[in-house]
Short mmCIF file of C-alpha atoms in Angstrom, two decimals:
data_model
loop_
_atom_site.label_atom_id
_atom_site.label_comp_id
_atom_site.label_asym_id
_atom_site.label_seq_id
_atom_site.Cartn_x
_atom_site.Cartn_y
_atom_site.Cartn_z
CA MET A 26 47.58 20.62 107.11
CA SER A 27 50.28 18.53 105.26
CA GLN A 28 51.53 19.22 102.00
CA PRO A 29 51.85 16.56 100.27
CA GLY A 30 54.64 13.96 100.24
CA ARG A 31 55.21 15.82 104.11
CA THR A 32 54.11 14.08 107.69
CA HIS A 33 54.03 16.04 110.55
CA PHE A 34 56.96 14.56 113.67
CA GLY A 35 56.36 16.37 116.61
CA TYR A 36 55.71 20.00 115.47
CA THR A 37 57.20 19.88 112.29
CA SER A 38 57.00 18.74 108.94
CA VAL A 39 58.98 16.63 107.29
CA ALA A 40 59.11 14.33 104.06
CA GLU A 41 57.16 11.19 104.58
CA ASP A 42 59.88 8.95 103.66
CA GLU A 43 61.95 10.80 106.55
CA LYS A 44 59.70 10.26 109.35
CA ALA A 45 60.78 6.23 109.62
CA ALA A 46 64.05 6.89 110.48
CA ARG A 47 63.36 10.11 112.73
CA VAL A 48 61.15 7.93 114.73
CA ALA A 49 63.46 5.14 115.27
CA GLY A 50 66.58 7.83 116.28
CA VAL A 51 64.18 8.70 119.37
CA PHE A 52 63.29 5.00 120.14
CA HIS A 53 67.21 4.29 119.62
CA SER A 54 67.93 7.57 121.96
CA VAL A 55 65.76 6.46 124.95
CA ALA A 56 65.72 2.54 124.46
CA GLN A 57 68.66 2.37 127.11
CA ARG A 58 66.90 4.00 129.53
CA TYR A 59 63.28 2.80 129.00
CA ASP A 60 62.68 1.28 132.02
CA LEU A 61 64.11 3.65 134.62
CA MET A 62 61.83 7.15 132.78
CA ASN A 63 59.23 4.85 133.37
CA ASP A 64 59.79 4.03 137.17
CA LEU A 65 60.70 7.81 137.48
CA MET A 66 57.44 8.95 135.02
CA SER A 67 55.40 6.94 136.81
CA LEU A 68 56.57 6.91 140.33
CA GLY A 69 56.80 3.00 140.15
CA LEU A 70 53.12 2.23 139.47
CA HIS A 71 54.16 1.38 135.70
CA ARG A 72 54.99 -2.33 137.38
CA VAL A 73 51.61 -2.60 139.34
CA TRP A 74 50.21 -1.93 136.08
CA LYS A 75 52.40 -4.90 134.63
CA SER A 76 51.99 -7.45 136.76
CA PHE A 77 48.19 -7.02 137.02
CA PRO A 78 47.38 -8.36 133.40
CA VAL A 79 50.36 -11.19 134.87
CA ASN A 80 47.81 -11.82 137.57
CA GLN A 81 44.81 -11.86 135.80
CA ALA A 82 45.97 -14.20 133.20
CA ASP A 83 46.54 -17.19 135.28
CA LEU A 84 48.95 -19.18 133.09
CA ARG A 85 50.41 -22.37 134.06
CA PRO A 86 53.75 -24.37 132.21
CA GLY A 87 52.54 -25.20 128.53
CA MET A 88 49.98 -22.38 128.14
CA GLY A 89 50.84 -20.17 124.61
CA VAL A 90 50.76 -16.34 125.18
CA LEU A 91 50.99 -13.78 122.94
CA ASP A 92 52.14 -10.43 123.68
CA VAL A 93 51.23 -7.52 121.52
CA ALA A 94 52.73 -4.36 121.06
CA GLY A 95 54.93 -5.44 124.57
CA GLY A 96 57.54 -2.99 124.37
CA THR A 97 60.30 -4.31 125.98
CA ALA A 98 58.66 -7.92 126.06
CA ASP A 99 58.74 -7.41 129.62
CA LEU A 100 55.01 -8.80 129.99
CA ALA A 101 55.67 -11.86 127.82
CA ARG A 102 59.01 -12.17 130.09
CA ALA A 103 57.21 -12.52 133.20
#
């Protein structure tokens, strides 16, 4: 259980107002290599997973799309 004013960040307890900066730090440390990391961890399968919803959507010119929680926005670009 967390102490008042503290929350979990991985296996440590941090001040609640410090967590957002720590999360941003982790994101910025991997952002440049995010797609490469996904390629390595999934052996490239994540690209197939991403193409599936794009193909299922059957989008045509003029149609609108909302990409929610898109990460690198590659689904929106596709």
